C-alpha positions as a printed NumPy array, in Angstrom:
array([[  0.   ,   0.   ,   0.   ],
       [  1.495,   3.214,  -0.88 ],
       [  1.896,   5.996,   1.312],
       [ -0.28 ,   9.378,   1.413],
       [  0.929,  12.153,  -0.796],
       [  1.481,  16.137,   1.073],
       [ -1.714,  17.031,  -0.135],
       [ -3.839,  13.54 ,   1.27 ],
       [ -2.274,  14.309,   4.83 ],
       [ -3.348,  17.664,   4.621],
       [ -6.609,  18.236,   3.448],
       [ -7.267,  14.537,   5.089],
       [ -8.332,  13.196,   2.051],
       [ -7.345,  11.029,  -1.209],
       [ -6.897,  12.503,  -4.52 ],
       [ -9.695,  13.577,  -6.655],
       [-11.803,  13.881,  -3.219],
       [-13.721,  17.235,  -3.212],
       [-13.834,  18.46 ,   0.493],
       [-14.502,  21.568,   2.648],
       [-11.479,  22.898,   4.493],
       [-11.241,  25.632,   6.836],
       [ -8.215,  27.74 ,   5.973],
       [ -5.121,  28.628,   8.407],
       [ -4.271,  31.603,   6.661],
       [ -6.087,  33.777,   4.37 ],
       [ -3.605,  35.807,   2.388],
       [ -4.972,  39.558,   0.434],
       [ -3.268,  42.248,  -0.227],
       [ -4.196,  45.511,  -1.99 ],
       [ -7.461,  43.74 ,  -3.476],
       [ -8.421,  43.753,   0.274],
       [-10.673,  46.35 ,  -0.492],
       [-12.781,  44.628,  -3.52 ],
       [-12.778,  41.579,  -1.449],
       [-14.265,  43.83 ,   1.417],
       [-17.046,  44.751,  -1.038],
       [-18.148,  41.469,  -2.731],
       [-18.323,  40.554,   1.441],
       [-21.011,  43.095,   1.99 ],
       [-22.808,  41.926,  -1.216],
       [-22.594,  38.282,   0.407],
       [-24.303,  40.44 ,   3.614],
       [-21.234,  39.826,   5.147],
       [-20.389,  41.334,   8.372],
       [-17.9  ,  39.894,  10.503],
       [-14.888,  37.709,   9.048],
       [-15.421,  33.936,  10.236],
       [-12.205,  34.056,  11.397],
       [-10.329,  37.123,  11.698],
       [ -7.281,  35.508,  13.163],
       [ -6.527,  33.851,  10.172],
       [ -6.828,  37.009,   7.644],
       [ -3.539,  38.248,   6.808],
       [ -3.774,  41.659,   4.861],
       [ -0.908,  43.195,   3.285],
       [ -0.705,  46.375,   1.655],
       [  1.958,  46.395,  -0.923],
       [  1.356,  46.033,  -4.19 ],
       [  0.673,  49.856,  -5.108],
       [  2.541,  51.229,  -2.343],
       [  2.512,  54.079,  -1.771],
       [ -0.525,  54.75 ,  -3.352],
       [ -0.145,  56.413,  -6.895],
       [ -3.144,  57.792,  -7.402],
       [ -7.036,  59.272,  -5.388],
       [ -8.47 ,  55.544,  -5.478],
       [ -5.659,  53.329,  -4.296],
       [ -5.197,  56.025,  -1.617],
       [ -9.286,  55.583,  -0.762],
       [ -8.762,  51.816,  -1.272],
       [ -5.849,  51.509,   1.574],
       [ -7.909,  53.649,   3.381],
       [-10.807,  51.538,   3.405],
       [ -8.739,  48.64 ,   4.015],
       [ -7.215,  50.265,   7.168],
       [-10.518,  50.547,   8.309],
       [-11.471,  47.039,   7.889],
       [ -8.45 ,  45.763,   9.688],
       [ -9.154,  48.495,  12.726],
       [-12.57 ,  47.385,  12.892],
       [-11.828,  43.475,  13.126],
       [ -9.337,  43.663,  15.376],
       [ -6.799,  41.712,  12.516],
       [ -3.603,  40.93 ,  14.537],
       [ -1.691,  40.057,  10.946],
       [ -2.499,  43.359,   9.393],
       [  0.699,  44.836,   7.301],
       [  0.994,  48.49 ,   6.146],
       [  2.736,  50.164,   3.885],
       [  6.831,  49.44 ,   4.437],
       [  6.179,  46.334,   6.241],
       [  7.366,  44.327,   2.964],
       [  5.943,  42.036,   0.374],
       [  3.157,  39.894,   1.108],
       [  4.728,  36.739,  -0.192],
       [  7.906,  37.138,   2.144],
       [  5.775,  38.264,   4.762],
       [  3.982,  34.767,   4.976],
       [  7.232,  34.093,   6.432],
       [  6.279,  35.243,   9.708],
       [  2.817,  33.374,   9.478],
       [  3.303,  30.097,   7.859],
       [  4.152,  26.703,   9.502],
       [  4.873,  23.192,   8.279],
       [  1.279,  21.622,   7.847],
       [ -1.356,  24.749,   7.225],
       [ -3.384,  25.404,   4.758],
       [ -3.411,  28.541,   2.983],
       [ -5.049,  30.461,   0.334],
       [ -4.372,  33.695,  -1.019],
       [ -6.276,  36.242,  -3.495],
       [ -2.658,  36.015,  -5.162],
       [ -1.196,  33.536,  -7.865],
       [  1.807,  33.3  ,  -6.132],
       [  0.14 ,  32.3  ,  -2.622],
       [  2.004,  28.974,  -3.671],
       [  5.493,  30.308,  -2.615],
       [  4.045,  29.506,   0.741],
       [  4.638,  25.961,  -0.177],
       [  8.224,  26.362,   0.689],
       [  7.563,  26.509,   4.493],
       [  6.385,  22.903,   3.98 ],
       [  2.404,  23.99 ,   3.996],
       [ -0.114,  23.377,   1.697],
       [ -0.783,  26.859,  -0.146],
       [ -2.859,  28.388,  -3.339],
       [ -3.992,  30.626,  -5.27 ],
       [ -7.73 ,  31.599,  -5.209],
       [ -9.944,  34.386,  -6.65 ],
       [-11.442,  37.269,  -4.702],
       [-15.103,  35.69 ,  -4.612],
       [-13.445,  32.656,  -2.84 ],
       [-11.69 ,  34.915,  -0.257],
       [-15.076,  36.613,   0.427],
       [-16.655,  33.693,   1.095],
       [-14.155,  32.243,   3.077],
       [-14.327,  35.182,   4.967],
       [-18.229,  34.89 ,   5.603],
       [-18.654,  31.068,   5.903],
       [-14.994,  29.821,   7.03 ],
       [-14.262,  27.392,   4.894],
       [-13.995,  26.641,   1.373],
       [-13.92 ,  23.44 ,  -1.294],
       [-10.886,  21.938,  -2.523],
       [-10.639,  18.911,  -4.961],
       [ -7.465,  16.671,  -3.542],
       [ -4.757,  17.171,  -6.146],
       [ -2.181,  14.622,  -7.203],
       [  0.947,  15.272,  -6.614],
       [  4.293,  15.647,  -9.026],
       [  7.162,  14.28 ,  -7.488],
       [ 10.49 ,  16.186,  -8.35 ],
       [ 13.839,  14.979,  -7.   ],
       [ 16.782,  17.441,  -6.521],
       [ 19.887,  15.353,  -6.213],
       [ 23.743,  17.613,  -6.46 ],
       [ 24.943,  20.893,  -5.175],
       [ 24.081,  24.082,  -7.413],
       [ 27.738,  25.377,  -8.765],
       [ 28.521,  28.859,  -8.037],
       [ 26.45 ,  31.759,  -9.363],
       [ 23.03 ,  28.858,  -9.621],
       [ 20.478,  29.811,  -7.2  ],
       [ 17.367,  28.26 ,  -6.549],
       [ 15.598,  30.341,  -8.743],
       [ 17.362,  29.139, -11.639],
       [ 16.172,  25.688, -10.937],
       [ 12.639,  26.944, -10.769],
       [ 12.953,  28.283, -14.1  ],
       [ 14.731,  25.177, -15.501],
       [ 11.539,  22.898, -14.275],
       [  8.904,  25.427, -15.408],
       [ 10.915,  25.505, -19.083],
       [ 10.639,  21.646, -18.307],
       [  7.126,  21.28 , -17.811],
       [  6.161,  24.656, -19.558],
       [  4.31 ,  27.262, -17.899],
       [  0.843,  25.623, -17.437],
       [  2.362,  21.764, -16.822],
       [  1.474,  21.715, -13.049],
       [ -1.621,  23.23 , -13.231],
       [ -4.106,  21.288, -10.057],
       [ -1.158,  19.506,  -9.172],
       [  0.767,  19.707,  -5.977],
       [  4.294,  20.055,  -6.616],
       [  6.654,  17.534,  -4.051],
       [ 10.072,  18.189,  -4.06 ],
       [ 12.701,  15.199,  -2.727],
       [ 16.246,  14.439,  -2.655],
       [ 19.479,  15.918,  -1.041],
       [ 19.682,  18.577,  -3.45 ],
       [ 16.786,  21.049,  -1.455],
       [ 19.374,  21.45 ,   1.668],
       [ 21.012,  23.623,  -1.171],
       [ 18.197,  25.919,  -1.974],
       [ 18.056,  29.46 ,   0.051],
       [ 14.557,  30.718,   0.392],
       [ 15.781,  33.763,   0.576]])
């Protein structure tokens, strides 16, 4: 009998399964505020779970024009109001290296980001989803997520000098081309990851 992929153990499930999850982290960042909005349409009030919302504003920052300055305003707001504890501003840094404060071996995250997956690297489960699907996360507290299978991608060698880690990740997505892991969940073995800086 083979053993559970990352994905099974985490969302508790085997692939293909579609199940309802409760996030440990809900990533935004400057869409905060249109997320905030499709929430009231929802008649949302109150985040499920507040605790697990963490807001960054970054991507616009500072604010180059009268809305983005309303719509980190606005966002401020909704962060004061629910009391969020993981609530970045402006010059706090990017959301993505931020999660580095937040994440931990074995949560599940989801971000109103493509690149939420970067949180992978800190050994959690972590995705992309769209603004709708972080509203309603934030009214209900959970979400649906069909089990992926996994890719298996062994690292074996030391990088030679001048090869970072990025360059790998750009060798495997020239590999596998830019849409070949799409629904999968990337697992990456061998001795070659104690040579890759997340930094």
């Amino acid at each position: 009998m083979a053993g559970k992929t990352f994905a099974e153990k985490i969302l508790g499930a085997t692939v293909g399964s579609i199940v309802f999850r409760t996030p440990d982290l809900v990533l935004s960042h400057d869409n905060t505020s249109s997320i905030e909005d499709i929430f009231k349409k929802m008649k949302g009030e109150k985040p499920a779970h507040p605790e697990s919302l963490v807001v960054v504003l970054d991507h616009n920052a500072p604010p180059t024009n009268a809305k983005l300055a309303n719509d980190y305003q606005q966002i401020r707001k909704f962060a004061a109001r629910n009391e969020l504890k993981r609530f970045h501003d402006v010059g706090d840094g990017i959301c993505h290296q931020l999660m580095s404060e937040h994440a931990l071996p074995g949560m599940l995250i989801v971000g109103s980001d493509s690149h939420t997956c970067t949180a992978g690297a800190f050994n959690a489960f972590a995705t992309g989803i769209d603004r709708t699907e972080t509203a309603g996360i934030w009214k209900n507290g959970e979400t649906w997520f069909r089990v992926p299978e996994s890719l298996k991608i062994t690292l074996t060698g030391m990088l030679p000098e001048g090869v970072y880690a990025k360059d790998v990740a750009l060798y495997i997505i020239g590999m596998l081309g830019s849409d070949g892991a799409d629904y999968l969940s990337i697992e990456y073995h061998g001795n070659g990851i104690k040579n890759l800086s997340i930094a």
